[in-house]
PDB file of N, CA, C and O in Angstrom:
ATOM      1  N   UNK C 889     254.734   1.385 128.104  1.00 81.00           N
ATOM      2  CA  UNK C 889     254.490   0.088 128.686  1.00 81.00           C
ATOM      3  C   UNK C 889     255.086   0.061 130.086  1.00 81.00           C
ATOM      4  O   UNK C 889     256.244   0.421 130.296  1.00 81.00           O
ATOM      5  N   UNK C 890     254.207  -0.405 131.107  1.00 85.00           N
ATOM      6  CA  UNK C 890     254.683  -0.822 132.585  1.00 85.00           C
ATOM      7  C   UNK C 890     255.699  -1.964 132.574  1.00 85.00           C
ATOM      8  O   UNK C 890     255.597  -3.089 132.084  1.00 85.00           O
ATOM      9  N   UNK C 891     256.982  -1.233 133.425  1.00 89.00           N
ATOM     10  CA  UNK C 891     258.028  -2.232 133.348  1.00 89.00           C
ATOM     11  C   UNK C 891     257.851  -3.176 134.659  1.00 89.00           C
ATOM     12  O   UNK C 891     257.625  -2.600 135.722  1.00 89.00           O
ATOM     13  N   UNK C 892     257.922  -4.311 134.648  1.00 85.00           N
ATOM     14  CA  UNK C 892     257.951  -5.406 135.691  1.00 85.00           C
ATOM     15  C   UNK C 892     258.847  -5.429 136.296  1.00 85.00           C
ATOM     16  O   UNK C 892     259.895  -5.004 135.811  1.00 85.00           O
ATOM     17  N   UNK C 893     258.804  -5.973 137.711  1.00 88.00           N
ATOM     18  CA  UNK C 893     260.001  -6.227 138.507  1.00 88.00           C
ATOM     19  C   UNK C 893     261.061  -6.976 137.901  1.00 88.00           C
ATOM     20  O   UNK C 893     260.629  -7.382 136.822  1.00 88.00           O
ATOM     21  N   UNK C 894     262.355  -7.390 138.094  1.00 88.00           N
ATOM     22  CA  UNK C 894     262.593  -8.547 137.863  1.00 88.00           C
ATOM     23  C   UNK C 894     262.266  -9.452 139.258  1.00 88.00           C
ATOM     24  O   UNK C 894     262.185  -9.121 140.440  1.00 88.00           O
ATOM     25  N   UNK C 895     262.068 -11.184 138.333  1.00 91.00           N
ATOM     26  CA  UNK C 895     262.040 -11.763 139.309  1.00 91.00           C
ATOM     27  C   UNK C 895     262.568 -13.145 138.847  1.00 91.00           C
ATOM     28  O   UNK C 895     262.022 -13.957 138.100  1.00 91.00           O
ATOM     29  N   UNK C 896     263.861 -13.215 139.528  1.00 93.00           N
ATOM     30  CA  UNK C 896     264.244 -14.870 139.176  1.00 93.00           C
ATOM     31  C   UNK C 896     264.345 -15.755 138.790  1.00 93.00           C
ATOM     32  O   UNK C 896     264.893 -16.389 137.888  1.00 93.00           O
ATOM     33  N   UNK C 897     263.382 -15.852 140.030  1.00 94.00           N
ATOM     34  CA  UNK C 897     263.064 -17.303 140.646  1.00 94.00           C
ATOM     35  C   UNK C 897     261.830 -17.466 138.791  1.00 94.00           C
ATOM     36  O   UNK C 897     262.079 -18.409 138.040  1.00 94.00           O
ATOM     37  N   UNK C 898     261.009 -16.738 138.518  1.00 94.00           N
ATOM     38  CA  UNK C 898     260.580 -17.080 137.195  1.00 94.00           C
ATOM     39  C   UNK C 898     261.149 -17.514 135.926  1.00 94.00           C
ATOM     40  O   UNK C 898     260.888 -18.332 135.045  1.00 94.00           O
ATOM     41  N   UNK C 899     261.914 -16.754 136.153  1.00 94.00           N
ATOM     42  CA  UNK C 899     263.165 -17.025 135.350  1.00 94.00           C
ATOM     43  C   UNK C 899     263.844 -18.233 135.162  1.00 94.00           C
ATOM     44  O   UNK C 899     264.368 -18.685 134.145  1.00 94.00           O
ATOM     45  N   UNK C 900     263.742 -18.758 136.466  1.00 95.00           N
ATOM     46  CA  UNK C 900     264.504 -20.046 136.506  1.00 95.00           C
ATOM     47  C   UNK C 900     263.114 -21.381 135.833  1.00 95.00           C
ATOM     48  O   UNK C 900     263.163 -22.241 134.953  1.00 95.00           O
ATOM     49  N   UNK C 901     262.151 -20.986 136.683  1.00 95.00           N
ATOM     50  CA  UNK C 901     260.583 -22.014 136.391  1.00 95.00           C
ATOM     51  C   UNK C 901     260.046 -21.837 134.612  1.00 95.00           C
ATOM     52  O   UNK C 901     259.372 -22.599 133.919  1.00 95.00           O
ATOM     53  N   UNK C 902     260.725 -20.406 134.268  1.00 95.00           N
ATOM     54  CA  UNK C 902     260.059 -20.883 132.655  1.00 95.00           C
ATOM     55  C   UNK C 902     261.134 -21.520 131.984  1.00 95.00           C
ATOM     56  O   UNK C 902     260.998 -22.307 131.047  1.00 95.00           O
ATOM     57  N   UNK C 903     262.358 -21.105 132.560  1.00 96.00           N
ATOM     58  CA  UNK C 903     263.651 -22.111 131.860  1.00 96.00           C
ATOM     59  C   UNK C 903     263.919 -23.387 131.887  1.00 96.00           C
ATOM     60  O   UNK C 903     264.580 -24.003 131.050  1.00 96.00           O
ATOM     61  N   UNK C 904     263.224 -23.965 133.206  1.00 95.00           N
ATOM     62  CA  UNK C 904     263.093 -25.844 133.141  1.00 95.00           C
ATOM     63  C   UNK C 904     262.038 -25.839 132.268  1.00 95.00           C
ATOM     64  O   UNK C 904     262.062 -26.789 131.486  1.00 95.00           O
ATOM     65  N   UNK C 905     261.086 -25.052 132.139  1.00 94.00           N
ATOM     66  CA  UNK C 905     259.868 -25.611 131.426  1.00 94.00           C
ATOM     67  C   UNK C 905     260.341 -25.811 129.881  1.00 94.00           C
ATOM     68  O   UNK C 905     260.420 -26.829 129.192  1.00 94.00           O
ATOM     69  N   UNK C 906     260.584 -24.636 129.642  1.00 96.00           N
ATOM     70  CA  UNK C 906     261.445 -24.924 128.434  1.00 96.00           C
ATOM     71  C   UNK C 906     262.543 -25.722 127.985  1.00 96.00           C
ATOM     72  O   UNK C 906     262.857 -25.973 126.821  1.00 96.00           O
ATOM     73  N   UNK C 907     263.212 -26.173 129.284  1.00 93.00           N
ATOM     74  CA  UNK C 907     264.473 -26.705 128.798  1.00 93.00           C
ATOM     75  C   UNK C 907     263.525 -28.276 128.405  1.00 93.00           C
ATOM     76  O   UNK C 907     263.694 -28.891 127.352  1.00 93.00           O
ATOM     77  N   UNK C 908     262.537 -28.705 129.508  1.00 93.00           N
ATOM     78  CA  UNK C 908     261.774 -29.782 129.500  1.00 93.00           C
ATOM     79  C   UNK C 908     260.854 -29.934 128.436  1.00 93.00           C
ATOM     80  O   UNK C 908     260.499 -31.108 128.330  1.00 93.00           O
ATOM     81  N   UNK C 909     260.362 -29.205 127.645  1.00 93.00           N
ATOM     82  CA  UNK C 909     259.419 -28.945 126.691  1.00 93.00           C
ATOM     83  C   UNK C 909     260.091 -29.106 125.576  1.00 93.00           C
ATOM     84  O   UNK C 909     259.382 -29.372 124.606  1.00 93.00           O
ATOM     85  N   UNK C 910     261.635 -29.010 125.317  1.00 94.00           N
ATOM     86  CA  UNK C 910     262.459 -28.884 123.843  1.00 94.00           C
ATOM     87  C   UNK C 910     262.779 -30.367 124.053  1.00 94.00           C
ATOM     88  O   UNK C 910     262.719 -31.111 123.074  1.00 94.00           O
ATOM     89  N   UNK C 911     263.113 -30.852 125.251  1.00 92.00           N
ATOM     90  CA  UNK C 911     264.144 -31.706 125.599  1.00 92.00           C
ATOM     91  C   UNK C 911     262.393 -33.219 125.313  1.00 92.00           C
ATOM     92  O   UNK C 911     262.473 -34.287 124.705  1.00 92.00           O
ATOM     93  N   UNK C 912     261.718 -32.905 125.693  1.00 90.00           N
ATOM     94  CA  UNK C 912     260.090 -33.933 124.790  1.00 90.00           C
ATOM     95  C   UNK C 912     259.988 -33.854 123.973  1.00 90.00           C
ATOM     96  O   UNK C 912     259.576 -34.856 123.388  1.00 90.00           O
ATOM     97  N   UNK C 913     260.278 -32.540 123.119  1.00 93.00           N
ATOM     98  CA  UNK C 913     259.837 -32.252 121.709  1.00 93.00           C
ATOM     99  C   UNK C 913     260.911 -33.085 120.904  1.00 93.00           C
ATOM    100  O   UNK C 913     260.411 -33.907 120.136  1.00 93.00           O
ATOM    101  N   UNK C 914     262.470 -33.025 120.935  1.00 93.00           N
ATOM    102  CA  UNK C 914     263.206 -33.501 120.421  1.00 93.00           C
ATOM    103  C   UNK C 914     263.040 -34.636 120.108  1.00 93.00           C
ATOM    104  O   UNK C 914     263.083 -35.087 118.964  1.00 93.00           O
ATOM    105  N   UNK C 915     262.707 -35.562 121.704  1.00 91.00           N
ATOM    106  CA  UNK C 915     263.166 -36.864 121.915  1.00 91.00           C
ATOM    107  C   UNK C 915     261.183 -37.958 121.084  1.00 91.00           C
ATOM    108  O   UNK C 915     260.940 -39.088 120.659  1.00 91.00           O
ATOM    109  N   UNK C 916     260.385 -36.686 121.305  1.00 92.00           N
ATOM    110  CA  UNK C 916     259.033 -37.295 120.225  1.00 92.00           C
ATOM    111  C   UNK C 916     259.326 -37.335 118.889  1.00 92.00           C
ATOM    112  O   UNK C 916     258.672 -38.084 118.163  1.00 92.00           O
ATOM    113  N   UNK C 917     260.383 -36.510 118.353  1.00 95.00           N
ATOM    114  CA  UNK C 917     260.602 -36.145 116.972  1.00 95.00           C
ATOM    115  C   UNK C 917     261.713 -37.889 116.373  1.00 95.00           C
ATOM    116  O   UNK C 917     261.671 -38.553 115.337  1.00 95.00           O
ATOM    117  N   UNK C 918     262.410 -37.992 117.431  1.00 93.00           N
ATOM    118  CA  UNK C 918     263.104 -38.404 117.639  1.00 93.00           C
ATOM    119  C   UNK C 918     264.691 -38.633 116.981  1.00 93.00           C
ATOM    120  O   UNK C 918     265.351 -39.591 116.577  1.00 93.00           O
ATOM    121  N   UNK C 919     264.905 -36.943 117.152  1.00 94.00           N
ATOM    122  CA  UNK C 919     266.220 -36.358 116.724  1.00 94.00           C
ATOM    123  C   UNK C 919     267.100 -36.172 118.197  1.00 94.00           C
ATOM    124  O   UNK C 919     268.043 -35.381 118.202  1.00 94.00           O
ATOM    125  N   UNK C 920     266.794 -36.832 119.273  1.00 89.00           N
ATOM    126  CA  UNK C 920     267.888 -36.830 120.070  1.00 89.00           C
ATOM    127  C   UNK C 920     266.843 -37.956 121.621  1.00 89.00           C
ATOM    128  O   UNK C 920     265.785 -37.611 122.149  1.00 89.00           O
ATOM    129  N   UNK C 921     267.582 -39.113 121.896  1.00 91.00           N
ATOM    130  CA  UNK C 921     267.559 -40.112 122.845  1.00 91.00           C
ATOM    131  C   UNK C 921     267.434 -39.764 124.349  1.00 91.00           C
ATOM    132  O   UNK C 921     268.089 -40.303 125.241  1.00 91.00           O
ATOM    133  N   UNK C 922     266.606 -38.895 124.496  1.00 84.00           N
ATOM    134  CA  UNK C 922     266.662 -38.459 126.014  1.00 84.00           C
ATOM    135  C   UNK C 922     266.592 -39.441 126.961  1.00 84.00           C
ATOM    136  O   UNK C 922     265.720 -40.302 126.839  1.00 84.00           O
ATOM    137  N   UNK C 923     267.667 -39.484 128.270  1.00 85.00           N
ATOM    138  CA  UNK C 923     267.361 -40.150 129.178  1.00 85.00           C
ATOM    139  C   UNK C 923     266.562 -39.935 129.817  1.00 85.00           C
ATOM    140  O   UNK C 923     266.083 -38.823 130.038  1.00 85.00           O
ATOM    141  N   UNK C 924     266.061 -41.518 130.502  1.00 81.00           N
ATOM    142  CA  UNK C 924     265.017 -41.483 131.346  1.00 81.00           C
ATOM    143  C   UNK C 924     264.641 -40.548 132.600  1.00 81.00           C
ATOM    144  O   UNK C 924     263.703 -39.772 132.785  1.00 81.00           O
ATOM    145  N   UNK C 925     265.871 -40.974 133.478  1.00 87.00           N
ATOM    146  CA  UNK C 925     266.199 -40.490 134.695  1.00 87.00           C
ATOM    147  C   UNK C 925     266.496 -38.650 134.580  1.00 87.00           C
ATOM    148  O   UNK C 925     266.180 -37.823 135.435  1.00 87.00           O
ATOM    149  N   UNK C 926     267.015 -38.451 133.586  1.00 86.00           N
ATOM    150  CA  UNK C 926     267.521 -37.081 133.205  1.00 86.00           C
ATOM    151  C   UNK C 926     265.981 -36.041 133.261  1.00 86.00           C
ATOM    152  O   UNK C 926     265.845 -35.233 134.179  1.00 86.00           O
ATOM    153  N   UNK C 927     265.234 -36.153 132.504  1.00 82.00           N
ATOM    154  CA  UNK C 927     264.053 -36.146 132.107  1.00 82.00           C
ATOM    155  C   UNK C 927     262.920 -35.749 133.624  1.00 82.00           C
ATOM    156  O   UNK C 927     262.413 -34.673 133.938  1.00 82.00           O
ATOM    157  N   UNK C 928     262.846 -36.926 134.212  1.00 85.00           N
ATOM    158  CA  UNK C 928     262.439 -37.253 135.238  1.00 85.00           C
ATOM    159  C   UNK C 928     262.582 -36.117 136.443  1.00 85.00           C
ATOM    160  O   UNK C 928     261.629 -35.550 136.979  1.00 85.00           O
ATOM    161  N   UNK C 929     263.753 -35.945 136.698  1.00 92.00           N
ATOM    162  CA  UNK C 929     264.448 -34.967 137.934  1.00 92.00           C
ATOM    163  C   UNK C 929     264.740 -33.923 137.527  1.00 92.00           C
ATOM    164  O   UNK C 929     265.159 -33.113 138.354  1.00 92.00           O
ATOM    165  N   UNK C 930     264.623 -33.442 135.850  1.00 91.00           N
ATOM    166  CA  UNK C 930     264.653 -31.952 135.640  1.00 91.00           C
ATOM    167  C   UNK C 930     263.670 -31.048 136.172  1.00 91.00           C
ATOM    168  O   UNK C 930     263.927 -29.924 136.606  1.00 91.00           O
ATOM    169  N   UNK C 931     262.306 -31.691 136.112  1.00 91.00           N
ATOM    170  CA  UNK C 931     261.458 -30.575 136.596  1.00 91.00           C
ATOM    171  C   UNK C 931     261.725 -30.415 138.055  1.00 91.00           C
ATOM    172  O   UNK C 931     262.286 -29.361 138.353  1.00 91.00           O
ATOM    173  N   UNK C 932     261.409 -31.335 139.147  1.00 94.00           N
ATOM    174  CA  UNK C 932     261.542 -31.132 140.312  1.00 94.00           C
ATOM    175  C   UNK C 932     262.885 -29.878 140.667  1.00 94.00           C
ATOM    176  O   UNK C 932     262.691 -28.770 141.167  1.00 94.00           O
ATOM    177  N   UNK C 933     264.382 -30.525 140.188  1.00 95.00           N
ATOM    178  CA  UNK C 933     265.280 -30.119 140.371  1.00 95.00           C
ATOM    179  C   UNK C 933     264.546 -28.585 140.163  1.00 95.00           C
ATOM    180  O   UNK C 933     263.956 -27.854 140.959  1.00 95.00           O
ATOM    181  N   UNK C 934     264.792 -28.481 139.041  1.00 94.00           N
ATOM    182  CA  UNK C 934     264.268 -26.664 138.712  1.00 94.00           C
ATOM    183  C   UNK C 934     263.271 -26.221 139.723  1.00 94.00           C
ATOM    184  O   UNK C 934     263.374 -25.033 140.029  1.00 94.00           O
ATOM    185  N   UNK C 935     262.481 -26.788 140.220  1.00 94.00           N
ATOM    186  CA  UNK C 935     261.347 -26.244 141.150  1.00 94.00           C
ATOM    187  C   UNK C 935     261.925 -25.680 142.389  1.00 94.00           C
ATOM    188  O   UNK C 935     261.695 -24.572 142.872  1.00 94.00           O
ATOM    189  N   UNK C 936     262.806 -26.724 142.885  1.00 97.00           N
ATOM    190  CA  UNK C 936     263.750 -27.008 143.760  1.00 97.00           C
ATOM    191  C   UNK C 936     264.384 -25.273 143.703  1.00 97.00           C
ATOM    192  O   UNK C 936     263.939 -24.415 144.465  1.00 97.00           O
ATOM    193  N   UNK C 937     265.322 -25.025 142.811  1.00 96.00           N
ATOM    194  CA  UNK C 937     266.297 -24.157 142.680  1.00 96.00           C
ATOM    195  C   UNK C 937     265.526 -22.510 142.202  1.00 96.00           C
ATOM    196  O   UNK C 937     266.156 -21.454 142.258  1.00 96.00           O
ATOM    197  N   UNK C 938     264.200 -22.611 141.789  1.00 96.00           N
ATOM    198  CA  UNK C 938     263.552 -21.713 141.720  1.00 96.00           C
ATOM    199  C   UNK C 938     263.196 -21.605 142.901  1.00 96.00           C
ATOM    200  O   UNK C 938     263.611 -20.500 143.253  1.00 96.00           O
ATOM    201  N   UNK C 939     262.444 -22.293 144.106  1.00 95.00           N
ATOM    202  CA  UNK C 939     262.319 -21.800 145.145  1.00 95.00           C
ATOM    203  C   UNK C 939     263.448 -21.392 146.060  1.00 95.00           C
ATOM    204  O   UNK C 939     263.206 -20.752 147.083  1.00 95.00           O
ATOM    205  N   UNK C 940     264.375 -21.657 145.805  1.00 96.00           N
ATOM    206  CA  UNK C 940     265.593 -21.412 146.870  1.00 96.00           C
ATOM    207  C   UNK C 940     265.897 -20.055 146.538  1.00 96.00           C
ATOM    208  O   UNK C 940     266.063 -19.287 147.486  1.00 96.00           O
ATOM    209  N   UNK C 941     266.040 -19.443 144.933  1.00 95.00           N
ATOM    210  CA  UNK C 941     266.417 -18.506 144.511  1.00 95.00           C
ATOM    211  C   UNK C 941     265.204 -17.576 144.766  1.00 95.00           C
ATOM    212  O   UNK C 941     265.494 -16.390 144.918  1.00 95.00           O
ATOM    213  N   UNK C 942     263.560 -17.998 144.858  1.00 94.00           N
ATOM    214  CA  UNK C 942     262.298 -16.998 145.536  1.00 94.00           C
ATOM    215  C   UNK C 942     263.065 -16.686 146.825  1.00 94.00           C
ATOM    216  O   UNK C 942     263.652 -15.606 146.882  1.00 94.00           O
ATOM    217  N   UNK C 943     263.113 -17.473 147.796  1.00 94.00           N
ATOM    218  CA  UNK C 943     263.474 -17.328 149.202  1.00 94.00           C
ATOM    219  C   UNK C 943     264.729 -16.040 149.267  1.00 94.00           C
ATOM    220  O   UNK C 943     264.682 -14.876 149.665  1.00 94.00           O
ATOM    221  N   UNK C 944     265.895 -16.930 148.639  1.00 94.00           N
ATOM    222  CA  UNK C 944     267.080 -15.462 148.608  1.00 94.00           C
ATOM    223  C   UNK C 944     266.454 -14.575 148.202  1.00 94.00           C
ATOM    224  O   UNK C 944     266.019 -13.860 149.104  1.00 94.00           O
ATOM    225  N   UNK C 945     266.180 -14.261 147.163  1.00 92.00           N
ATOM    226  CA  UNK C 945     265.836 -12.820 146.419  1.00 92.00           C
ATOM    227  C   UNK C 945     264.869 -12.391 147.685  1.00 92.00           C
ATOM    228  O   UNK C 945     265.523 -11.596 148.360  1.00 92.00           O
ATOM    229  N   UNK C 946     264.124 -12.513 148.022  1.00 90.00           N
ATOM    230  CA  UNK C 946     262.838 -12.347 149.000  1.00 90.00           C
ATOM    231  C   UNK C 946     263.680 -11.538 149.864  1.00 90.00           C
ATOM    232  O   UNK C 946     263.592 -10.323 150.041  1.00 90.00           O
ATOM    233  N   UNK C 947     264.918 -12.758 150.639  1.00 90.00           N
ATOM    234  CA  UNK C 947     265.266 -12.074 151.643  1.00 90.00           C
ATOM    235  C   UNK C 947     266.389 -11.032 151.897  1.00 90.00           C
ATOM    236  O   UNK C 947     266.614 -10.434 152.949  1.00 90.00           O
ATOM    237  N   UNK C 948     267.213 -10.918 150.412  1.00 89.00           N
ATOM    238  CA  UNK C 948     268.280  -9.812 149.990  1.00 89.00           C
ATOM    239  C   UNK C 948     267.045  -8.762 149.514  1.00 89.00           C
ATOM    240  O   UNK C 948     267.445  -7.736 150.064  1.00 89.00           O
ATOM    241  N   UNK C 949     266.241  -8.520 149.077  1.00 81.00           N
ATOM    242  CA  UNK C 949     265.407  -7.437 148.797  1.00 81.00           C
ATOM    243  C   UNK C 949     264.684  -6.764 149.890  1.00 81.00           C
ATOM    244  O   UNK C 949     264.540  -5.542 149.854  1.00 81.00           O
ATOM    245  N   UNK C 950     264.200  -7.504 150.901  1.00 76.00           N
ATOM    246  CA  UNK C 950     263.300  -6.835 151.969  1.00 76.00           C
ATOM    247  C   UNK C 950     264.139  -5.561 152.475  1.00 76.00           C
ATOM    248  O   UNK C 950     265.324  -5.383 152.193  1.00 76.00           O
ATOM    249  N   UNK C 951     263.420  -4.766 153.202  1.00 74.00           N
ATOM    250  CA  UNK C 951     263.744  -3.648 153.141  1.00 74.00           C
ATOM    251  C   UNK C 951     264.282  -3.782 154.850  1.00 74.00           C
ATOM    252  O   UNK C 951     263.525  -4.322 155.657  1.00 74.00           O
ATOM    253  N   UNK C 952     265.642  -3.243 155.292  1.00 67.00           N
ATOM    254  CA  UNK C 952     265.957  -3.833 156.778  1.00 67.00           C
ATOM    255  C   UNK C 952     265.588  -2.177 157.442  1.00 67.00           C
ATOM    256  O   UNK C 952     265.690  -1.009 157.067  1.00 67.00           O
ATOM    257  N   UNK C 953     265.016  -3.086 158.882  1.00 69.00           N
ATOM    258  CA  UNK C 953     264.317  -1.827 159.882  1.00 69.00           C
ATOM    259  C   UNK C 953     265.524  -1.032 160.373  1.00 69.00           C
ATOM    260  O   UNK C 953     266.620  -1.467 160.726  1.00 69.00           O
ATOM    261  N   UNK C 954     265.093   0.204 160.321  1.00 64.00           N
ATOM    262  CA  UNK C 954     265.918   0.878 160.782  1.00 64.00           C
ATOM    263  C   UNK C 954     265.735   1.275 162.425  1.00 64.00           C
ATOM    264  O   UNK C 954     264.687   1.538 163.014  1.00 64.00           O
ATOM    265  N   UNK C 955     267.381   1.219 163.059  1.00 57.00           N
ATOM    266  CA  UNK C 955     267.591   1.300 164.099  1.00 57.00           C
ATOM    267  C   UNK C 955     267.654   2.450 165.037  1.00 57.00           C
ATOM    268  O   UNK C 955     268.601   3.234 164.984  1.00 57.00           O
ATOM    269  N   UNK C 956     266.617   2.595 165.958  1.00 55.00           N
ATOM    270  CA  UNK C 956     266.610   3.766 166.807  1.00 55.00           C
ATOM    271  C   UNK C 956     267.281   3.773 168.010  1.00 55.00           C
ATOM    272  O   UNK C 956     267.340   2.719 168.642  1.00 55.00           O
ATOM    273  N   UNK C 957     267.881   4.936 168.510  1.00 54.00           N
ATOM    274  CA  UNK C 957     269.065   4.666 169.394  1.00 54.00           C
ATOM    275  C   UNK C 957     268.330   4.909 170.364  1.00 54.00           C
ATOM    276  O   UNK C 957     268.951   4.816 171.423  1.00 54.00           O
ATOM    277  N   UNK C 958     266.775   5.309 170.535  1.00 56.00           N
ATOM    278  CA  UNK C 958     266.051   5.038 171.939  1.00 56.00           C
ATOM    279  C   UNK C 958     265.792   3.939 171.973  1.00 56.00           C
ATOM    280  O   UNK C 958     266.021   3.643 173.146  1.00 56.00           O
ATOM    281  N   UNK C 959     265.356   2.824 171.336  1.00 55.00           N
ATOM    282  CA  UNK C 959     264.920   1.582 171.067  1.00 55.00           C
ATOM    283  C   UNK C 959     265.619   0.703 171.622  1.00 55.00           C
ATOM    284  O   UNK C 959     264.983  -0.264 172.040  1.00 55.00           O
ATOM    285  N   UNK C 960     267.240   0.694 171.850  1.00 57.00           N
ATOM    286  CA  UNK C 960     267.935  -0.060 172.193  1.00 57.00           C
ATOM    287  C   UNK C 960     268.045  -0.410 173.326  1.00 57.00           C
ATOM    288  O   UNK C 960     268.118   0.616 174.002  1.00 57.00           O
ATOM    289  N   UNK C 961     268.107  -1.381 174.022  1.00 58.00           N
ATOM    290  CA  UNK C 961     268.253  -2.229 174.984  1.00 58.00           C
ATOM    291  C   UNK C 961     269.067  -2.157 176.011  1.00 58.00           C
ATOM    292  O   UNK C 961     269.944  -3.001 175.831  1.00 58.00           O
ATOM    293  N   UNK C 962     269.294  -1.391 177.339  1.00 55.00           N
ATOM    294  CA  UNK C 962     270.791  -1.503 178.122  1.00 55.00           C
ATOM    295  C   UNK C 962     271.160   0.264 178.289  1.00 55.00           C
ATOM    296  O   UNK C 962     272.051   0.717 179.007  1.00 55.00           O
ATOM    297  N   UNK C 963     270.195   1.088 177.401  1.00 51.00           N
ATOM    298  CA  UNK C 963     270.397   1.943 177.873  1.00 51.00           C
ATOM    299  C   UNK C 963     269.908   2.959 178.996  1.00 51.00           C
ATOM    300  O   UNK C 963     270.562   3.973 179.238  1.00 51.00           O
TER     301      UNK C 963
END
């Protein structure tokens, strides 16, 4: 089997989904009182923090250009 990259920022987007999906399921069952507001700003929040964590990872992974000592400037 082909192993996948890791990647995050997915990581983080299936974990609100889930955290949001248990956290409906519960509160339809109605074995636990979810707040409104709580509820509300989980998904965004997570979207939020999954993209911040795409962006880092993005930019700690890129590969940095390497420096030629003719290239440089002043000499």
């Amino acid at each position: 089997m082909k192993r996948h990259p890791f990647e995050p920022a997915r990581l983080i987007s299936g974990l609100t989904a889930l955290t949001l999906g248990t956290a409906y399921g519960l509160d339809a069952l109605g074995l636990w009182q979810a707040p409104g507001p709580w509820l509300f700003l989980t998904l965004p929040a997570g979207l939020l923090l999954s993209g911040i964590t795409a962006a880092v990872w993005t930019r700690t992974r890129r590969p940095h250009p390497h420096t030629d000592a003719t290239s440089q400037k002043g000499s």
